[in-house]
XYZ file of C-alpha atoms in Angstrom:
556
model
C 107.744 135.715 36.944
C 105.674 136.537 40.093
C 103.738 139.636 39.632
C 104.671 142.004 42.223
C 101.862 144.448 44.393
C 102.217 147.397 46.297
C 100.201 148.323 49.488
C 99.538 151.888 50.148
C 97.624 152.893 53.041
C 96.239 156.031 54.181
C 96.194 157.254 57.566
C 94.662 160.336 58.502
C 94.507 161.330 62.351
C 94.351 164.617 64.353
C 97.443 165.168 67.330
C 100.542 166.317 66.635
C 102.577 163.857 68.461
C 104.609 161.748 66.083
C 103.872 158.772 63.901
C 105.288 155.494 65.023
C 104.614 151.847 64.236
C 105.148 148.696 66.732
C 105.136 145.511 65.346
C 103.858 142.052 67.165
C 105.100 138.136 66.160
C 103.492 134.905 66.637
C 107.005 133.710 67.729
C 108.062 133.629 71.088
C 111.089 135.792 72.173
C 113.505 132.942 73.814
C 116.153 135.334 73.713
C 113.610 137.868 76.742
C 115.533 138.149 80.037
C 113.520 135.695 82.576
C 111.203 137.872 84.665
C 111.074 137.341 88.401
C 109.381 134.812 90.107
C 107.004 137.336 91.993
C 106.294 139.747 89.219
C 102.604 139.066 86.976
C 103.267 138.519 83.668
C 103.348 141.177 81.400
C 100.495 141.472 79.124
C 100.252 143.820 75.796
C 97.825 146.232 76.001
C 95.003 144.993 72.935
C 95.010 147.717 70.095
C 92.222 150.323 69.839
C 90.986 148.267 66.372
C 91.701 145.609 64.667
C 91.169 146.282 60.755
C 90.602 143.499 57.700
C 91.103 144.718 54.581
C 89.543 142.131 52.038
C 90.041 142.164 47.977
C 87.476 139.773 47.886
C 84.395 142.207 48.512
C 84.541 145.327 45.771
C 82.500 148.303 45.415
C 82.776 151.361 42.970
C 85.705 151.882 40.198
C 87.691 155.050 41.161
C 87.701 157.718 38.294
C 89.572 160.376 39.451
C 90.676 163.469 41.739
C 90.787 166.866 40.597
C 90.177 170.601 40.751
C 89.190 173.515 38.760
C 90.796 176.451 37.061
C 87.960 179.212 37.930
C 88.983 181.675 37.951
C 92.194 182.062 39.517
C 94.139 180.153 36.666
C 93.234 182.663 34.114
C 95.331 185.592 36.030
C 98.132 183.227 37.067
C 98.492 182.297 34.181
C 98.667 185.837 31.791
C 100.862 187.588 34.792
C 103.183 185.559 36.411
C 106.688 183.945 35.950
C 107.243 180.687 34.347
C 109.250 179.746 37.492
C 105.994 180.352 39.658
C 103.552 178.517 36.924
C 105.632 175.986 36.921
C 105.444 175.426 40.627
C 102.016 176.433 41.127
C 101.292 173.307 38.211
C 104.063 170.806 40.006
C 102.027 171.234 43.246
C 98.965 170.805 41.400
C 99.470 168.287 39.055
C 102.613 166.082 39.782
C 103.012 162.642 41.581
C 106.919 163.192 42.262
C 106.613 167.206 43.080
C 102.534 167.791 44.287
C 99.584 165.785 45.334
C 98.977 164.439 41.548
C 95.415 165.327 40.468
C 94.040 162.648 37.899
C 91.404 165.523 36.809
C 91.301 169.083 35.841
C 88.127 171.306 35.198
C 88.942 173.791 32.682
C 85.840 176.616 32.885
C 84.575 177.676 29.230
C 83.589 181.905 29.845
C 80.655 183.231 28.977
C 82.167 186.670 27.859
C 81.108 188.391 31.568
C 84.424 190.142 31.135
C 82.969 192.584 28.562
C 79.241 192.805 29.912
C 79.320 192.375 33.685
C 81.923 195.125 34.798
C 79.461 196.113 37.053
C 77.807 193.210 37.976
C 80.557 191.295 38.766
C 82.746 193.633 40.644
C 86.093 191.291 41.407
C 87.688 190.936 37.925
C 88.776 187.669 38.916
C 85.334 186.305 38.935
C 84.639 187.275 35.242
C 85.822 185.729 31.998
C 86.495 185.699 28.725
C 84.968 183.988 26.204
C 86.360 182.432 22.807
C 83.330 183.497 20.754
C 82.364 187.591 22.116
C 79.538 187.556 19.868
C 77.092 186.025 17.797
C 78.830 187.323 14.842
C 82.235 187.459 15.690
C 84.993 184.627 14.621
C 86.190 182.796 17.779
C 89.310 184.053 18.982
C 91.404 181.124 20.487
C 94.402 183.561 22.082
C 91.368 184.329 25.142
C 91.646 182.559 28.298
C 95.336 182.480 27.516
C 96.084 181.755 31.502
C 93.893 178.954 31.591
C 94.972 177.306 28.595
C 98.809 177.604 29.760
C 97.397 175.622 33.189
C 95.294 173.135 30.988
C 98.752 172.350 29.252
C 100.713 172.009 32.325
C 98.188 169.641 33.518
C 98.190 167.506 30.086
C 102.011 167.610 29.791
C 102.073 166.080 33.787
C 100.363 163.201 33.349
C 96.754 164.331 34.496
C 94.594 161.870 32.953
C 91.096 163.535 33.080
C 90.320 166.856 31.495
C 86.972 168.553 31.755
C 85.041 171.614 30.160
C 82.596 172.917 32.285
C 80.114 176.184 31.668
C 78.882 177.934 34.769
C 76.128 180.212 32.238
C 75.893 180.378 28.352
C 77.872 182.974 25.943
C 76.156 186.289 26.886
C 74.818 186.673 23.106
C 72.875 183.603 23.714
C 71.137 184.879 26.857
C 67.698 186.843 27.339
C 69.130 189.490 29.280
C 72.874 189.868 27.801
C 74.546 189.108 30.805
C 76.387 185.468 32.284
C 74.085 185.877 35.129
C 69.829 186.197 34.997
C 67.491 188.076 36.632
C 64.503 187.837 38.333
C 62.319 188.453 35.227
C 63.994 185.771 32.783
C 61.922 183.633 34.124
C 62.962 179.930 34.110
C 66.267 179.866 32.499
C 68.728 182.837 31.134
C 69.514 180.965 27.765
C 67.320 182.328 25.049
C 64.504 180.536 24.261
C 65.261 177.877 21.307
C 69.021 178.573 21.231
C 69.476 175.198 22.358
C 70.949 174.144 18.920
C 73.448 177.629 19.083
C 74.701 176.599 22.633
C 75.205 173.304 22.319
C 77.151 174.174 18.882
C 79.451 176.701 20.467
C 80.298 173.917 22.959
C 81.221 171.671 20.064
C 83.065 174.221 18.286
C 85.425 174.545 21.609
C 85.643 170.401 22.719
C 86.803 170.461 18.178
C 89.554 173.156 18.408
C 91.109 171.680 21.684
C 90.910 168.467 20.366
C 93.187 169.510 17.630
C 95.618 171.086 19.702
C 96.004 168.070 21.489
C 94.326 168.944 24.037
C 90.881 166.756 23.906
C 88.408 166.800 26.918
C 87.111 163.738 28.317
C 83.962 165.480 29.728
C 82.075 168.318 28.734
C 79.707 169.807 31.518
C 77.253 172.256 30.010
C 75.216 173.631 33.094
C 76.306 174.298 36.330
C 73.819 174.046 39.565
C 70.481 174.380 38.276
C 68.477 174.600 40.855
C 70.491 177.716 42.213
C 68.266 180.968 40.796
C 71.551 182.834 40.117
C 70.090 186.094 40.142
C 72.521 188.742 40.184
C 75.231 186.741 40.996
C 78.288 188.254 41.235
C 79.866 185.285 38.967
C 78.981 183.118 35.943
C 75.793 180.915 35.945
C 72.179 180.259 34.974
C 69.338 178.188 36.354
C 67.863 175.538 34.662
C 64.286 173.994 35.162
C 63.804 170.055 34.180
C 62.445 170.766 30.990
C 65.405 173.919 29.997
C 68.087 171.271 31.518
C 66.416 168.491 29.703
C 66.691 170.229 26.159
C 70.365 171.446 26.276
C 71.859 167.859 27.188
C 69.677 165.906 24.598
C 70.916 168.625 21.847
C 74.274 168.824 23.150
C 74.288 164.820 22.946
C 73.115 165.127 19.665
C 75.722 166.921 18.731
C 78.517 164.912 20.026
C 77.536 162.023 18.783
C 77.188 163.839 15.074
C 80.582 165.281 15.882
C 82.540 162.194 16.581
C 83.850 163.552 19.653
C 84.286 161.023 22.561
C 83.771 163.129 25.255
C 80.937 162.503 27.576
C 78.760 164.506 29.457
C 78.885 165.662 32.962
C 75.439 166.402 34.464
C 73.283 168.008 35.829
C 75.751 169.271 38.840
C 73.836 169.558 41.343
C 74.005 172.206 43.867
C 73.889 169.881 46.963
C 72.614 165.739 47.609
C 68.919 166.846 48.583
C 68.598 168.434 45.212
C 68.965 165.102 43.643
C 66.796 162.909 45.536
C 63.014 161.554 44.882
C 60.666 163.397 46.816
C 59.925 160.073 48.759
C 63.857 159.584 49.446
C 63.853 163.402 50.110
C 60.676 162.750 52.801
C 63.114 159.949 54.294
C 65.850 162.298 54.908
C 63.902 165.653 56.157
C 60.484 164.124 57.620
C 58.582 166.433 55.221
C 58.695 167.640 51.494
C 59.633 168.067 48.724
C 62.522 169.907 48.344
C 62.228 173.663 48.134
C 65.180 175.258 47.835
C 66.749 177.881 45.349
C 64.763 178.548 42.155
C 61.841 176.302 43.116
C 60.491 178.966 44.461
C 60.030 181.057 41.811
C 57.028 179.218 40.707
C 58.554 178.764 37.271
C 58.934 175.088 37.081
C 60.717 172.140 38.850
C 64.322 172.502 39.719
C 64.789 169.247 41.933
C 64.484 165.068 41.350
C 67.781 164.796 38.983
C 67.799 161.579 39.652
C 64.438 160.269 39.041
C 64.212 162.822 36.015
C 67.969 161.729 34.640
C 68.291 158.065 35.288
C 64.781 157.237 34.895
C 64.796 158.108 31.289
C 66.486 155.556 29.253
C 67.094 158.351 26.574
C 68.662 160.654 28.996
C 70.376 157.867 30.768
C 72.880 157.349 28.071
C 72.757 160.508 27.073
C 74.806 161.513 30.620
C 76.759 157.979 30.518
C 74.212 156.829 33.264
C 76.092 158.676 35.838
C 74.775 161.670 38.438
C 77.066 164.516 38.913
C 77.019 166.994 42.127
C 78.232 169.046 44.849
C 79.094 167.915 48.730
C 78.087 171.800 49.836
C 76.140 171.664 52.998
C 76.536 167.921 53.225
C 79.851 167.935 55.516
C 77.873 167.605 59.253
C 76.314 165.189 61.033
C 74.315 166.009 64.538
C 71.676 164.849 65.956
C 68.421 164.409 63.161
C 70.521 166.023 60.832
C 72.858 162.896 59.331
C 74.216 164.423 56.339
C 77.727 162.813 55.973
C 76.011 159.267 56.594
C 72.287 158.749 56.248
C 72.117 161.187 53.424
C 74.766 159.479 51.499
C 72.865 156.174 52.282
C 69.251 157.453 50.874
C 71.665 158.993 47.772
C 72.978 155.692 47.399
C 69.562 153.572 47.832
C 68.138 156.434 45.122
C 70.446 155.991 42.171
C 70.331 152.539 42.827
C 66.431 152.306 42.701
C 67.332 153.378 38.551
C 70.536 151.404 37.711
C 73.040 149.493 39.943
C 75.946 150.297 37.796
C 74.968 153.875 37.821
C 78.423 156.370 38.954
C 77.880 159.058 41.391
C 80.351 162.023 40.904
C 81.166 164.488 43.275
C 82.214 167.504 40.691
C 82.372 170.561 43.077
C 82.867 171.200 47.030
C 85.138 173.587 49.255
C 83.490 174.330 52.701
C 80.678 176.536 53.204
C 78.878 177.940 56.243
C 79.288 179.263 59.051
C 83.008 177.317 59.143
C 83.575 178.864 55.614
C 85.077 182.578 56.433
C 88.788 182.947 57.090
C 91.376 181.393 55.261
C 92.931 178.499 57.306
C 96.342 176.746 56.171
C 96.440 174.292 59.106
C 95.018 171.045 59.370
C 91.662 171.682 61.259
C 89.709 172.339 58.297
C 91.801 169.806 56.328
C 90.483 167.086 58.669
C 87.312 168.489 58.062
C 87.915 167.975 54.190
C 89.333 164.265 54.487
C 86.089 163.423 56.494
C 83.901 164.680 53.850
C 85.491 162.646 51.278
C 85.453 159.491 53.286
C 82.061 159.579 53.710
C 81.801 160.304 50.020
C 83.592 157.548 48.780
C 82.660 155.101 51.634
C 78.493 155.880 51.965
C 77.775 158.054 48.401
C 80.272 155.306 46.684
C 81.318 158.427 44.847
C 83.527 157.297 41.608
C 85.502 161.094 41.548
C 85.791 163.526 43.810
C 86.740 167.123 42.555
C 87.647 170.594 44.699
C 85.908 173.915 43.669
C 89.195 175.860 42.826
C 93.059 175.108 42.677
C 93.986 178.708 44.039
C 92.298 181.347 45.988
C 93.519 184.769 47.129
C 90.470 185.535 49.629
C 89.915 184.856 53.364
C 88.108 181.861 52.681
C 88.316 177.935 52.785
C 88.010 177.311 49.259
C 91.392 177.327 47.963
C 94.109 174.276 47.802
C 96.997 177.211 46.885
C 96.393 180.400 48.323
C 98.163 184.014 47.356
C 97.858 187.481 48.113
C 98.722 187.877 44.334
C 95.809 190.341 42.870
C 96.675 192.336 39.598
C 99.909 192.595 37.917
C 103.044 193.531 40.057
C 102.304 192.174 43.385
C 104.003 189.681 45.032
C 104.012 186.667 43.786
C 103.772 184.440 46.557
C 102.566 180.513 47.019
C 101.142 179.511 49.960
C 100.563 175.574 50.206
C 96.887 174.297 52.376
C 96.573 171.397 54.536
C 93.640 171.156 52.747
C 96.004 170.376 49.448
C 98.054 168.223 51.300
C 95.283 166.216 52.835
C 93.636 166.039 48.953
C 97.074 164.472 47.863
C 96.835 161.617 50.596
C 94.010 160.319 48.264
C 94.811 161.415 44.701
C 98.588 160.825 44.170
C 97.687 157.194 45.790
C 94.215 156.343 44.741
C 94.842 156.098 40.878
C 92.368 156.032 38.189
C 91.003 152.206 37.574
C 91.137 151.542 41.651
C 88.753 149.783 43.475
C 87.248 149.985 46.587
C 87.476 147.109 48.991
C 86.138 145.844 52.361
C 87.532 147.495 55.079
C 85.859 145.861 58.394
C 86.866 146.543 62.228
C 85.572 149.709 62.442
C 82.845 151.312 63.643
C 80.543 152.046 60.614
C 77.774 154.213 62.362
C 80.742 156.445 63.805
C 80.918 159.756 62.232
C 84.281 160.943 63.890
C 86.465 159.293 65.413
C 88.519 156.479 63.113
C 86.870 156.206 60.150
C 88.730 153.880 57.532
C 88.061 153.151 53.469
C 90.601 150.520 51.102
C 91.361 150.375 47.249
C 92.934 148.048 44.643
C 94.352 148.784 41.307
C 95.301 145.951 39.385
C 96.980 147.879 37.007
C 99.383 149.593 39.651
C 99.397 146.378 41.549
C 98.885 148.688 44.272
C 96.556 148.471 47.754
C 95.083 151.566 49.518
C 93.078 152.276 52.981
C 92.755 155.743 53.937
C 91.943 156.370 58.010
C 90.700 159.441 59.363
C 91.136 159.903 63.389
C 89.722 163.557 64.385
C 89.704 162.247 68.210
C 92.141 163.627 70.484
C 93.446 160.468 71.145
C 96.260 158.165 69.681
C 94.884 154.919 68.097
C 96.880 151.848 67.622
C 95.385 149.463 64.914
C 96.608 146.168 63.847
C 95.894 145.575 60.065
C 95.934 142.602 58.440
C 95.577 142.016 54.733
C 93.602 139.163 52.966
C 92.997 138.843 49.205
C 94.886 141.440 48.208
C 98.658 139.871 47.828
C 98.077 136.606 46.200
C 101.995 136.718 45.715
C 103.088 137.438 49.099
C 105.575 140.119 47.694
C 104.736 143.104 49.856
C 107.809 143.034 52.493
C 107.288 146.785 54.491
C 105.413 150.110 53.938
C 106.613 153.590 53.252
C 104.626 156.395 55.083
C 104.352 159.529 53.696
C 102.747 162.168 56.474
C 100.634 164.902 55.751
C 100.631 166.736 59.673
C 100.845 170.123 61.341
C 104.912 169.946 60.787
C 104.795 167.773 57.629
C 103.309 168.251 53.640
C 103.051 164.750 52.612
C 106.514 164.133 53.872
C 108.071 160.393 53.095
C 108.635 158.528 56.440
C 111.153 154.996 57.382
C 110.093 152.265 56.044
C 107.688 149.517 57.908
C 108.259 146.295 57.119
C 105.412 143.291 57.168
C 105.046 140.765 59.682
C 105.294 136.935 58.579
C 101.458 136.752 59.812
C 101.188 139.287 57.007
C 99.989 142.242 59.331
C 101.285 145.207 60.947
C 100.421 147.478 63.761
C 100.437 151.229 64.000
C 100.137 153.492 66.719
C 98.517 156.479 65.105
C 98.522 160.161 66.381
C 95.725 162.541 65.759
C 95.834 165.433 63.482
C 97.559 163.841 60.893
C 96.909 162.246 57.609
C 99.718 159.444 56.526
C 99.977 157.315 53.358
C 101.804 153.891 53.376
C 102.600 152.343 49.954
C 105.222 149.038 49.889
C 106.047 146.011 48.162
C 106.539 144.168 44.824
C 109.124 146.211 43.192
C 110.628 147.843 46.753
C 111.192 144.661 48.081
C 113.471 143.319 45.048
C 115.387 146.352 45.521
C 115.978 145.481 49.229
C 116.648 142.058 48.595
């Protein structure tokens, strides 16, 4: 029996014209009225690009696309209706009903609830934590709101879930509080309590695991290099040495444990933070790299890379992969190539180390000056699908993950957004672009995928049409993602080699993601005999296409 592939392709574009799709033969059309004698012959007007997508050329192995629960999840989750969890999760978490996340990052508190009133003014920025004190039994029944949301996304299908700590339990830290100050000096965890932290952390991944609920990931320390002081949220810096001691204990642990999760580090701030001072020198013409807490003269907070991967111990210790943050590495201009030559030096770094090592992108919403005012429309989602083409197409990032699932602020850093703040308000869900956009790539781009050639583009373009393409043999499925933020249309004609050995993809279905349209299913295209297509693509827009094996037997 033939085995049968699907094709999906992503298409994401910026006018809000409509979507259509011409399609071209190798036949002649005998059955053409005769043109007159006097008249020049008509001749097609050549498409804008003409795209190869080859199975024969691979790259990295896709893990997954996801969000976190801080720290909206936790007050969602105590306070409203079933009816609106429920939808809130289907958005979040299913393939038939939302945009299908493959990962969810559930935060573990630090107890700032009970210590940081003051410090922490917005309540939703605080949390609980299981263990209050260093004496107290751990109390399972806190963080009730996240754990209902860490079910829903277990009971959907999500296949990834991760614990990540943004500061150690406040009885564990020199000053009492989730966040230090400026005279904790290099890290807020006591000194020597590696052993205690590392075992609370245990204690948690062991309880959920017998609930049903195992992690896959643990990730014990949040930006490092970030001095955190006074924050009004969770965290803690970390120099080398600190960060260096609480992932060889915690690994310690684990592997005493029996637990299979692995660890997520060091989540990184932003890509300079990682790089080798002599890759950093590449990038900025001078060095090294200075920012947040390495300049408080109390040690180095920069070179994960070279100080992670470089160490065979430490290596395995974080599964030889490099976790971080895209924040302040969505722009390109002039000198200042973040979204491509930054990505390359990132690249060229990790692979100085290990070739097989996996590059992570575990936090990003959009900062800076574009940052302030929430935005449901599909300017800044463009801006998002840009950032995480150049993440998966220059950074070969393996997972890609969105700071939080739901915001209530005037900010771009939400997928769902609500004006929902403390028990008896409205209740109300209010869907991003941004979300939509996200669900182009994750309900399509399934864990196990691959990333394949995709040529006929312009690889030193930063805008424009930018184009990536994904196999999973499991799925028997075929991906390319497009991103147009011109202001003009662009018809492409794609043809598709070494990725249909069978011949059993017959048409494409489009499903739209546009100013008028949430990932909205469109008519299906069906496949030339020359096995290609062509599509006239609007801008402002961000379209999947996924056809054939099974869809085609059920046309037949």
């Amino acid at each position: 029996m033939k085995k049968k592939l699907t094709v999906v392709i992503i298409l994401v574009f910026t006018s809000a014209l409509g979507l259509y799709f011409a399609f071209t033969s190798n036949r002649s059309d005998s059955a053409s009225s005769p043109k007159k004698e006097e008249a020049p012959a008509q001749q097609m007007t050549p498409p804008d690009a003409y795209v190869s997508l080859d199975g024969a050329v691979r790259y990295q192995t896709i893990d997954n696309f996801g969000a976190s629960d801080a720290w909206s999840m936790e007050p969602l989750g105590k306070h409203w209706t079933e009816e609106n969890k429920n939808r809130v999760a289907d958005l979040l978490f299913s393939r038939e009903k939302g945009i299908g996340l493959s990962a969810w990052r559930f935060n573990i508190g630090a107890g700032s609830i009970e210590t940081d009133q003051m410090r922490i003014p917005d309540p939703w920025r605080r949390a609980e934590s299981f263990k209050p004190s260093e004496e107290a039994e751990y109390d399972w029944s806190r963080q009730a709101g996240q754990q209902w949301f860490l079910q829903a996304a277990k009971d959907r299908g999500v296949e990834s879930l991760i614990a990540f700590v943004n500061s150690p339990p406040v009885w564990i830290t020199k000053n009492g509080h989730a966040q230090p100050d400026p005279d904790v000096g290099s890290t807020n965890l006591k000194e020597g309590y590696e052993y205690e932290f590392a075992a609370f952390l245990i204690d948690v991944l062991e309880h959920f695991r017998e609930e049903g609920l195992a992690f896959q990931y643990i990730s014990p320390i949040n930006e490092p290099t970030w001095d955190w002081n006074l924050a009004q949220q969770e965290g803690n810096r970390y120099n080398n040495d600190d960060l260096k001691r609480v992932i060889l204990e915690l690994h310690r642990q684990l592997k005493e444990s029996g637990l299979e999760a692995q660890i997520s580090a060091p989540d990184g701030v932003e890509i300079t933070a990682l790089l080798d001072d002599e890759f950093y020198g590449q990038f900025a013409g001078s060095g090294p790299y200075s920012g947040g807490a390495n300049s408080l003269g109390t040690g180095k907070y920069r070179e994960y890379i070279k100080e992670l991967l470089g160490d065979p111990v430490l290596k395995e210790a974080i599964g030889n992969k490099i976790a971080s943050h895209s924040y302040w590495s969505d722009y390109s201009k002039p000198g200042d190539d973040r979204l491509g030559k930054l990505r390359q030096l990132l690249d060229a770094n990790l692979k100085k180390y290990e070739e097989k090592a996996k590059y992570w992108v575990t936090e990003y919403c959009i900062l800076g000056d574009y940052g302030p005012g929430r935005d449901l429309g599909m300017e800044p989602a463009l801006h998002v699908a840009r950032t995480i083409h150049f993440d998966l197409t220059e950074a070969n990032a393996a997972a890609w993950q969105w700071w939080t699932a739901v915001s209530k602020v005037d900010y771009k850093d939400g997928l769902i957004y609500t004006d929902f703040s403390e028990a008896g308000d409205e209740q109300n869900i209010l869907t991003s672009k941004i979300m939509w956009a996200l669900g182009n790539y994750s309900k399509f781009i399934r864990p196990g995928a691959e990333r394949i050639s995709l040529a006929g583009l312009d690889e030193e373009a930063r805008s424009g049409l930018l184009g990536s393409a994904y196999v999973h043999e499991g799925e028997q499925t075929v991906t390319a993602v497009f991103v147009n933020d011109s202001e003009d249309d662009k018809r492409i004609r794609v043809s598709l080699n070494g990725v249909d050995m069978h011949h059993s993809i017959a048409f494409m279905e489009p499903y739209i993601t546009s100013a008028g349209r949430d990932l909205v299913r469109g008519e299906s295209v069906p496949v030339l005999d020359d096995y290609s297509f062509e599509a006239v693509i609007p801008a402002k827009s961000v379209v999947t296409l996924t056809g054939g094996g099974a869809d085609r037997k059920a046309k037949e």
